[in-house]
Short mmCIF file of C-alpha atoms and ligand atoms in Angstrom, two decimals:
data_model
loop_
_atom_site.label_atom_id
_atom_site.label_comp_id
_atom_site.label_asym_id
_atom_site.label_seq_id
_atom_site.Cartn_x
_atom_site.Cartn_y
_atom_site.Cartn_z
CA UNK A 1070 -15.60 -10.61 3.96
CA UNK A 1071 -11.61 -8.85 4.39
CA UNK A 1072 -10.45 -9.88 0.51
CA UNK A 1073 -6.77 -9.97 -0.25
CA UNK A 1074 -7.18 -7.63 -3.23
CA UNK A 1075 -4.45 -6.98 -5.55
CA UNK A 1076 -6.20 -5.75 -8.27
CA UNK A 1077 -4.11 -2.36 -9.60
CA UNK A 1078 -1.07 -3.63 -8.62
CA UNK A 1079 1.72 -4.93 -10.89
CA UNK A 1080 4.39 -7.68 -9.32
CA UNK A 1081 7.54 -8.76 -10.21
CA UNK A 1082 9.21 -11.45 -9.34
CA UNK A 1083 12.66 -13.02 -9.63
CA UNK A 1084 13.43 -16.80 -9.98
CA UNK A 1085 10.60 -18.29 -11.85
CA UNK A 1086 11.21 -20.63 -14.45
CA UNK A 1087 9.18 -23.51 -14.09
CA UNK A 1088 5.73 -24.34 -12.25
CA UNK A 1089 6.99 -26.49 -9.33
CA UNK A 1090 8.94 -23.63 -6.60
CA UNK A 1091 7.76 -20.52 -4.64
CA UNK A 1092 7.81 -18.07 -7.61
CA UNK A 1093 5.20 -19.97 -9.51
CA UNK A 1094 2.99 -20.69 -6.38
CA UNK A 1095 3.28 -16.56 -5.53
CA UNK A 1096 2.27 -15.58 -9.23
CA UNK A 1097 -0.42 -17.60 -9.04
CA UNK A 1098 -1.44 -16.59 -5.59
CA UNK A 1099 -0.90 -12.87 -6.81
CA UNK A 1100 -2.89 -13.65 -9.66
CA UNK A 1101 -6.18 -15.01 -8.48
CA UNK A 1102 -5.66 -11.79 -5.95
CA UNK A 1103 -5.85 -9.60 -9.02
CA UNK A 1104 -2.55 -8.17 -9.47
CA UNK A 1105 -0.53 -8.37 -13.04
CA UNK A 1106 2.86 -10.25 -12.60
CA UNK A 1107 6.17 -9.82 -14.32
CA UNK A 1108 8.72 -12.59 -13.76
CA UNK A 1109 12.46 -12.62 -14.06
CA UNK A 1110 13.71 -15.58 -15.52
CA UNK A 1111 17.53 -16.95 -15.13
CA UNK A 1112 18.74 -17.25 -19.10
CA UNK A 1113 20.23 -20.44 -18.77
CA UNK A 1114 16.47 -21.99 -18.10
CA UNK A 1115 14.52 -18.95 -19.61
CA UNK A 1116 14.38 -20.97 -23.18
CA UNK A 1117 12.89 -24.29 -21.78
CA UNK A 1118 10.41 -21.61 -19.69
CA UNK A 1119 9.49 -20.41 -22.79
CA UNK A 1120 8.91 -23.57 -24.20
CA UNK A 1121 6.59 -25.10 -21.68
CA UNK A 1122 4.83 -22.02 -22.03
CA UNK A 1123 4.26 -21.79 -25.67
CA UNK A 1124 3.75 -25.55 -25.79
CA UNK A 1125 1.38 -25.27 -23.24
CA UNK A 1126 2.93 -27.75 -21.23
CA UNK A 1127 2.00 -25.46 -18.04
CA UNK A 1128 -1.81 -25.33 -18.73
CA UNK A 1129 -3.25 -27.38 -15.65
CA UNK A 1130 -0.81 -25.48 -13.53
CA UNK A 1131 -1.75 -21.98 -14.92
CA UNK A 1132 -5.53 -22.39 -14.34
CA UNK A 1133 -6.77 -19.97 -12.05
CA UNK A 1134 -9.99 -20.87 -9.73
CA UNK A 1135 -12.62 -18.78 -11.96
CA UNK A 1136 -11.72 -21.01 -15.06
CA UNK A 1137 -9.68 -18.22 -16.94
CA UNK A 1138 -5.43 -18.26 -16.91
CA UNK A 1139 -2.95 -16.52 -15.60
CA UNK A 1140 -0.69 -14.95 -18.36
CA UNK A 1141 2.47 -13.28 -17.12
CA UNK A 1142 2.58 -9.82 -18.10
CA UNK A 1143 6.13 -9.87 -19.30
CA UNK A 1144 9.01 -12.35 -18.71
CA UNK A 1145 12.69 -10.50 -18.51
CA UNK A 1146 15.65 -12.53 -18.70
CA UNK A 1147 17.81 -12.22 -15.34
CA UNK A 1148 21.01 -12.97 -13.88
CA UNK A 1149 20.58 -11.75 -9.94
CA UNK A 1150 24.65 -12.44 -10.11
CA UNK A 1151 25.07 -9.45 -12.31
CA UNK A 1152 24.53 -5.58 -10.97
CA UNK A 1153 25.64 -4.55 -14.63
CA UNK A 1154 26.36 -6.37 -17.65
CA UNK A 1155 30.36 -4.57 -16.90
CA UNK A 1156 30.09 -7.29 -14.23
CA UNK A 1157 29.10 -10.46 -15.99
CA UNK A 1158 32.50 -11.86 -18.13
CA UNK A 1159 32.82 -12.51 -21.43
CA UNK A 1160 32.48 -16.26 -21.56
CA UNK A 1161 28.92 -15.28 -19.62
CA UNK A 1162 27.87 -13.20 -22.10
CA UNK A 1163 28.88 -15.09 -25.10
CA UNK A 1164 26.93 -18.18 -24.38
CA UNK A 1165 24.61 -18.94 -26.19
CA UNK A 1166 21.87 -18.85 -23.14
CA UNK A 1167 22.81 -15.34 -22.79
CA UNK A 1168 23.96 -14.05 -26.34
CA UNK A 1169 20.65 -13.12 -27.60
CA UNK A 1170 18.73 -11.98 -24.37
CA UNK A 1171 20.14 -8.80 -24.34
CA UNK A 1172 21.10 -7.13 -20.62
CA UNK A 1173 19.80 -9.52 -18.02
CA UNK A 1174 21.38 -7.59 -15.72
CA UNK A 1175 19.68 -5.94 -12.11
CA UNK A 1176 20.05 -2.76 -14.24
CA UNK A 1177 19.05 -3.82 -17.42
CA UNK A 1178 16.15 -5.01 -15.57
CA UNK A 1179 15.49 -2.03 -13.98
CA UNK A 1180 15.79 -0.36 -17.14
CA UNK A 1181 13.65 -2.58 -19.20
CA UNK A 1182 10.94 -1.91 -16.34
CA UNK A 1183 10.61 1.42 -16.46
CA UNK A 1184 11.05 1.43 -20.61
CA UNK A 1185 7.84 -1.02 -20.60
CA UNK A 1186 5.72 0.20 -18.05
CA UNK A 1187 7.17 3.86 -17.21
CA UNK A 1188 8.27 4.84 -13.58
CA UNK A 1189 6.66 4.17 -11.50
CA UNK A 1190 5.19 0.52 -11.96
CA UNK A 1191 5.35 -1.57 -9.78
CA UNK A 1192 3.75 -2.32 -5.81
CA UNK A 1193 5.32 -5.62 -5.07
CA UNK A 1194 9.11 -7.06 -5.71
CA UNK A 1195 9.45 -11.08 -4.88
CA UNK A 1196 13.23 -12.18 -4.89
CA UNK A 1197 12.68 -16.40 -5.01
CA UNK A 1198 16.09 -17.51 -6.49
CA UNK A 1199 19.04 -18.92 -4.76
CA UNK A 1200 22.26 -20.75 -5.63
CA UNK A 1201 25.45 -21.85 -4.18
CA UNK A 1202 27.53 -24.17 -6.51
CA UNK A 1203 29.06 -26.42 -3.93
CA UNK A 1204 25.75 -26.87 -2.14
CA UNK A 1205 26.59 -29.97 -1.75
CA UNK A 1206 29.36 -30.32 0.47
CA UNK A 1207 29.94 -29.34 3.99
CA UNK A 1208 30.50 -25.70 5.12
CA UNK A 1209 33.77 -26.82 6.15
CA UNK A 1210 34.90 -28.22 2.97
CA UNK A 1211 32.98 -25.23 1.18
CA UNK A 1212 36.31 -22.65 -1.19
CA UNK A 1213 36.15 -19.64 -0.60
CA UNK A 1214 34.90 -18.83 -4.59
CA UNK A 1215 31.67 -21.50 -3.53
CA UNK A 1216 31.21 -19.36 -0.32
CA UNK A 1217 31.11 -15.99 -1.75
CA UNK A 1218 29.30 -17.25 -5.02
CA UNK A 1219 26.77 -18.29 -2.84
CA UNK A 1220 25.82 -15.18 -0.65
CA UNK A 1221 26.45 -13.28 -3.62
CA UNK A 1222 23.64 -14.75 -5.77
CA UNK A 1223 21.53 -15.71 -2.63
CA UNK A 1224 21.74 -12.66 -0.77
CA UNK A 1225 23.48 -9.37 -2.39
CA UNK A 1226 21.29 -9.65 -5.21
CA UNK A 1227 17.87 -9.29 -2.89
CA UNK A 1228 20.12 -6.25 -1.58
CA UNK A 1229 20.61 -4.97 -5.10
CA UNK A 1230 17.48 -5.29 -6.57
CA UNK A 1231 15.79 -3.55 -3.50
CA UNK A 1232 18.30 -0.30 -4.17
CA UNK A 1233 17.64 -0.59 -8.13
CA UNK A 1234 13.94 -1.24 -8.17
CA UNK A 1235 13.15 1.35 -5.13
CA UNK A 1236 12.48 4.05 -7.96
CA UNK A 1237 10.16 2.36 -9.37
CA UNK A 1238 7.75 1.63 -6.52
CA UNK A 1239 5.15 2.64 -6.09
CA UNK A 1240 3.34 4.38 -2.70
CA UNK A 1241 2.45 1.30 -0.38
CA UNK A 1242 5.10 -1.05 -2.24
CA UNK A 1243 6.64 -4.30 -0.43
CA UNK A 1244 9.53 -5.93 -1.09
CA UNK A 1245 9.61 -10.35 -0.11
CA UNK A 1246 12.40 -12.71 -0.44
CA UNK A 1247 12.30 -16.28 0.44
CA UNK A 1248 14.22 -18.17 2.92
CA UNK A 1249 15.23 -21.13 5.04
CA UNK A 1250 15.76 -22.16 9.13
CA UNK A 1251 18.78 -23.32 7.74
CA UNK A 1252 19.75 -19.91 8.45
CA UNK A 1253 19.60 -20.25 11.82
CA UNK A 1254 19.62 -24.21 12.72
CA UNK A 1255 22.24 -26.32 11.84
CA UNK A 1256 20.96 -28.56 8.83
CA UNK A 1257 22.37 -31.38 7.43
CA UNK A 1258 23.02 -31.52 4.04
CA UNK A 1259 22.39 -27.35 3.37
CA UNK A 1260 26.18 -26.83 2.68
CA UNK A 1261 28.19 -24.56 0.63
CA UNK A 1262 27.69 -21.19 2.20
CA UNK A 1263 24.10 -21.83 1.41
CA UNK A 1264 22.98 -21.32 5.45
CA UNK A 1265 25.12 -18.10 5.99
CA UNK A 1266 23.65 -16.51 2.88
CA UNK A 1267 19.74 -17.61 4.26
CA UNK A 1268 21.51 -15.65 7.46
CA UNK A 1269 22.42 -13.07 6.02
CA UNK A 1270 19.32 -12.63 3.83
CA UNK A 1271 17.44 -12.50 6.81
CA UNK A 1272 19.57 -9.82 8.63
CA UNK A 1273 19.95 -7.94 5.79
CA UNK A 1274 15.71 -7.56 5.79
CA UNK A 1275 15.93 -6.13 9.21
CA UNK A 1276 18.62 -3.80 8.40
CA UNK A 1277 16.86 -2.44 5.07
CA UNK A 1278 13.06 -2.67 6.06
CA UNK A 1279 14.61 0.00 8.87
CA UNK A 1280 16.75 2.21 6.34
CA UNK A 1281 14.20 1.94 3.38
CA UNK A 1282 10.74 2.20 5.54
CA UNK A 1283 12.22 5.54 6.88
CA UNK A 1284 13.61 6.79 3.47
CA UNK A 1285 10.73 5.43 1.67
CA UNK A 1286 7.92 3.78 3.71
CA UNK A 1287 8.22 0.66 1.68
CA UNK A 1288 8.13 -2.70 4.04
CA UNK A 1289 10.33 -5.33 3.14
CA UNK A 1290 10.31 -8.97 4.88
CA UNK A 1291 11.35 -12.75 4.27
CA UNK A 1292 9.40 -16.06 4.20
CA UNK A 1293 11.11 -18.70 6.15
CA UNK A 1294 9.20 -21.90 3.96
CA UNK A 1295 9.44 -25.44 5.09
CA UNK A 1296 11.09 -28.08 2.61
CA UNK A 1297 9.54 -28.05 -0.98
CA UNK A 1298 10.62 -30.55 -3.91
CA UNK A 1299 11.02 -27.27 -6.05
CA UNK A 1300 13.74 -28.35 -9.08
CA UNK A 1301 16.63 -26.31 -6.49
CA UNK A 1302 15.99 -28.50 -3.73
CA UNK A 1303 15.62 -31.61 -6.07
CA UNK A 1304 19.31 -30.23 -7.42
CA UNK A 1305 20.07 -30.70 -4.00
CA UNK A 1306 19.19 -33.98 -3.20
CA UNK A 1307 17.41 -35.57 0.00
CA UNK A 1308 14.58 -33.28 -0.43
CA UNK A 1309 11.98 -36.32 0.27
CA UNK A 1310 13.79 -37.31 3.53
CA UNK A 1311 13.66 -33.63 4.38
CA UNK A 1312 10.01 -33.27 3.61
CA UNK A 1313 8.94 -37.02 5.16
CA UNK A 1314 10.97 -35.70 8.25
CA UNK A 1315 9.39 -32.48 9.06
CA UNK A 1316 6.10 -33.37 7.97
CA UNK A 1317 6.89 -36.56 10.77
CA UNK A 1318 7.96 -33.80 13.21
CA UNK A 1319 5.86 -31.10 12.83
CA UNK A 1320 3.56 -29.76 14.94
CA UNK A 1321 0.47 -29.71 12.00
CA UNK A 1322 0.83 -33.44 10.06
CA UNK A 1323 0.24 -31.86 6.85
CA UNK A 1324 2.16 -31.60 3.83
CA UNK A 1325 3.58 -28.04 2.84
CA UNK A 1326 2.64 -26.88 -0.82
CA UNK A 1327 4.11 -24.08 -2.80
CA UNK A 1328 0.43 -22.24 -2.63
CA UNK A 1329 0.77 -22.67 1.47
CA UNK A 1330 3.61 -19.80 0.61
CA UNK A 1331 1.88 -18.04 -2.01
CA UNK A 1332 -1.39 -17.24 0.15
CA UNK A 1333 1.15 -15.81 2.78
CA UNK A 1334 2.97 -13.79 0.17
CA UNK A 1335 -0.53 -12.35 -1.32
CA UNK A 1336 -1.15 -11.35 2.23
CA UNK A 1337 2.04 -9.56 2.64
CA UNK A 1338 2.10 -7.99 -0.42
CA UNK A 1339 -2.03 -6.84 0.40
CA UNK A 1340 -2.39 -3.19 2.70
CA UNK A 1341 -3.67 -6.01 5.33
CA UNK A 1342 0.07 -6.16 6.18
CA UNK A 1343 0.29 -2.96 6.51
CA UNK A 1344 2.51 -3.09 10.19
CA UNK A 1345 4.51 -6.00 8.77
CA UNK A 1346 7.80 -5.16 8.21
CA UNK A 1347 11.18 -6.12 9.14
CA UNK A 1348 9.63 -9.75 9.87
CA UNK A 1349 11.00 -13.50 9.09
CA UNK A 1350 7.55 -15.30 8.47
CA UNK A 1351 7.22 -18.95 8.66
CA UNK A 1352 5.79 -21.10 6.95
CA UNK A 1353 6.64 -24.31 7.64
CA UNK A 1354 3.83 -26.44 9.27
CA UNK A 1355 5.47 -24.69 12.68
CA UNK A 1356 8.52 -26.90 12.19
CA UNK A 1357 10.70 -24.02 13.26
CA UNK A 1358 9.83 -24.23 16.71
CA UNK A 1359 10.95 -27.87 17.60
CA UNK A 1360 13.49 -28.74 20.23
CA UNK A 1361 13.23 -32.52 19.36
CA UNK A 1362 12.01 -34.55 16.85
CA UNK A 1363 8.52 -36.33 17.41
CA UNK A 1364 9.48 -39.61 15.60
CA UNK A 1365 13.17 -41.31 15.10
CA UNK A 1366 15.09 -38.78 12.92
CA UNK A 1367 16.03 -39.99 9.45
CA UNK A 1368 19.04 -37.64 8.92
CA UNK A 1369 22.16 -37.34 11.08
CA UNK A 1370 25.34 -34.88 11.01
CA UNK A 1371 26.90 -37.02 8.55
CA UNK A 1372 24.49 -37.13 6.10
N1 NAD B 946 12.48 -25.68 -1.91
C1 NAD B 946 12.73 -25.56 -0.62
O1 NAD B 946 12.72 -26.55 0.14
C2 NAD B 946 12.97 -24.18 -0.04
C3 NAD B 946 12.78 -23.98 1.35
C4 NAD B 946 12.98 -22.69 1.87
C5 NAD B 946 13.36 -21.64 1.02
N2 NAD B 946 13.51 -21.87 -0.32
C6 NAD B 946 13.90 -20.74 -1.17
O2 NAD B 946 12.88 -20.45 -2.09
C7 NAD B 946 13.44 -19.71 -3.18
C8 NAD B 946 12.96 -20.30 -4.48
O3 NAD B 946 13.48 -21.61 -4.63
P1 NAD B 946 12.60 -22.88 -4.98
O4 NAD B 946 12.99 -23.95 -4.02
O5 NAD B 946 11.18 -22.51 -5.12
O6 NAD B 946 13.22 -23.39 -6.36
P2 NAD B 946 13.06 -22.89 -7.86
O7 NAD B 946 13.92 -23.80 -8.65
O8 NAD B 946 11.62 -22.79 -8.25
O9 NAD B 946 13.61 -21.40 -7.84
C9 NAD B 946 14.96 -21.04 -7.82
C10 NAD B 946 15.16 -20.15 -9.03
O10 NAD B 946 16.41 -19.48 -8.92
C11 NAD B 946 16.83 -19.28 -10.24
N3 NAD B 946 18.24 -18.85 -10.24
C12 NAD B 946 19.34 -19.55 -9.88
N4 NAD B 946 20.43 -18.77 -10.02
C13 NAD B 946 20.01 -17.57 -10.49
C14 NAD B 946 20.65 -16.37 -10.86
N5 NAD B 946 21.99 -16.23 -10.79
N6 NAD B 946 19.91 -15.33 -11.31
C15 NAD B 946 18.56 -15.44 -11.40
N7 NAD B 946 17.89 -16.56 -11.07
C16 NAD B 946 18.62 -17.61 -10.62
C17 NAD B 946 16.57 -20.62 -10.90
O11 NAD B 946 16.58 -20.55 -12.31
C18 NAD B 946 15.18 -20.92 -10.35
O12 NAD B 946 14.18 -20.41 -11.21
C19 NAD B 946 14.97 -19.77 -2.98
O13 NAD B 946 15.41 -18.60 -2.34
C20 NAD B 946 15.12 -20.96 -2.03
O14 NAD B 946 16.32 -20.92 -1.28
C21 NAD B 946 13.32 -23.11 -0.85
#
């Protein structure tokens, strides 16, 4: 038997807050692999989180397959838009989501890590959170503020919390982020600067699996997941036409679930990935590699 075993390790991972996306399929993957997870938690859902969780609202979804269930280790509030609190304005950090969480900052992050669990702590960094306020219109119609917002929440902050976490990893650490073909393919309804900051997540994992696995022999790399009715894409809208199309279209007629992604993140996270850096890995059903659709599409250009 080759086990994906995790046991030792300690995970964090940024942009979990309920159980339907990626973040709460890869705890639970990382989980049942043995590892101890840490989740960062955007305030303005982190009391509704906490909640469900107290309330045990969660329960069938935090069973793990030998009966017991998974408990996150620690839950830290966290605004990826923020380096510093300096950064985040007052009207941000006098509402009343934020008041009371302290610095939910990358930094104050950083610095509640190491406080907690010492330096270093941690093997494995997830960064599963994404937003772009004007989503929902066309690239062309996107401001400038929606633009920037958008790559700076979607991408920078994978960027930043590789630089501010890097001291506390430890030997044999990996860093993951999640993304979408959107990035590369022109997709209907994916507006608001939302593709170019996939694209530029993706570059920027080349560029830094080259200057941090040389400075620091940590790999870094990005999952490229098919269409999941997480509450983002929901937000969205037309998630279930995206999901009936590709599964229609698809090379595998199957339907993609958030644990399809968590396996593959277990795996890259495990020493089996050792060699695997720099990499955007699908997971998608092989959707990514179709010229032209297998049934009538059910989106066009102006949708
Ligand atoms: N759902 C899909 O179809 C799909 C497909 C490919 C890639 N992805 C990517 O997967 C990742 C996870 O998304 P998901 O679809 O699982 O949805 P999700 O709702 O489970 O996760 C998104 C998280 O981002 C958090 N977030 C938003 N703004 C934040 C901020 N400023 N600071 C910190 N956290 C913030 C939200 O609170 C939420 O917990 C994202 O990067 C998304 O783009 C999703």
């Amino acid at each position: 038997m080759l086990p994906i075993d995790l046991r030792g390790k300690r995970a964090f991972i940024a942009g979990v807050a309920d159980d339907a996306g990626f973040g709460f399929a890869i705890a639970k993957a990382f989980a049942e692999a043995g590892a101890t997870v840490c989740v960062g938690t955007w305030p303005p859902a982190l009391g509704i989180f906490e909640k469900l969780l107290e309330r045990g609202k969660l329960g069938e979804s935090m069973r793990l397959a030998d009966g017991s269930s998974m408990a996150f280790e620690k839950i830290y509030p966290l605004d990826a838009a923020f380096d510093t609190m300096a950064e985040a304005p007052e009207e941000v950090r006098e509402n009343k989501r934020y008041k009371e969480r302290g610095d939910f900052s990358i930094a104050g992050l950083t610095a509640a890590l190491e406080a907690d669990f010492g330096a270093p702590c941690l093997d494995v960094v997830v960064h599963s959170l994404a937003n772009g306020p004007e989503v929902k219109l066309p690239l062309l119609a996107t401001s400038r503020g929606g633009y920037l917002t958008a790559v700076s929440v979607s991408a920078y902050s994978n960027v930043s919390l590789i630089r501010h976490l890097i001291p506390l990893m430890r030997p044999g650490g990996s860093f993951q982020s999640l993304t979408y073909m959107a990035s590369e393919r022109a997709i209907p309804g994916y507006g608001g600067g939302m593709s170019s900051a996939k694209a530029a997540l993706e570059s920027d994992t080349r560029t830094l699996a080259m200057e941090v696995g040389r400075q620091h022999g940590f790999r870094i790399n990005t999952i490229s997941a098919g269409p999941l009715a997480s509450r983002a894409a929901s937000a969205i809208g037309k998630i279930d036409r995206m999901i009936d199309y590709c599964r229609k279209n698809s090379p595998i007629d199957r339907d993609l679930s958030a644990m399809d992604v968590g396996h593959v993140a277990a795996f890259l996270a495990s020493p089996l990935a050792a060699a695997i850096t720099a990499t955007t890995m699908y997971v998608d059903n092989g959707y990514h590699s179709m010229g032209m659709g297998i049934e009538t599409p059910v989106l066009d250009a102006t949708d």
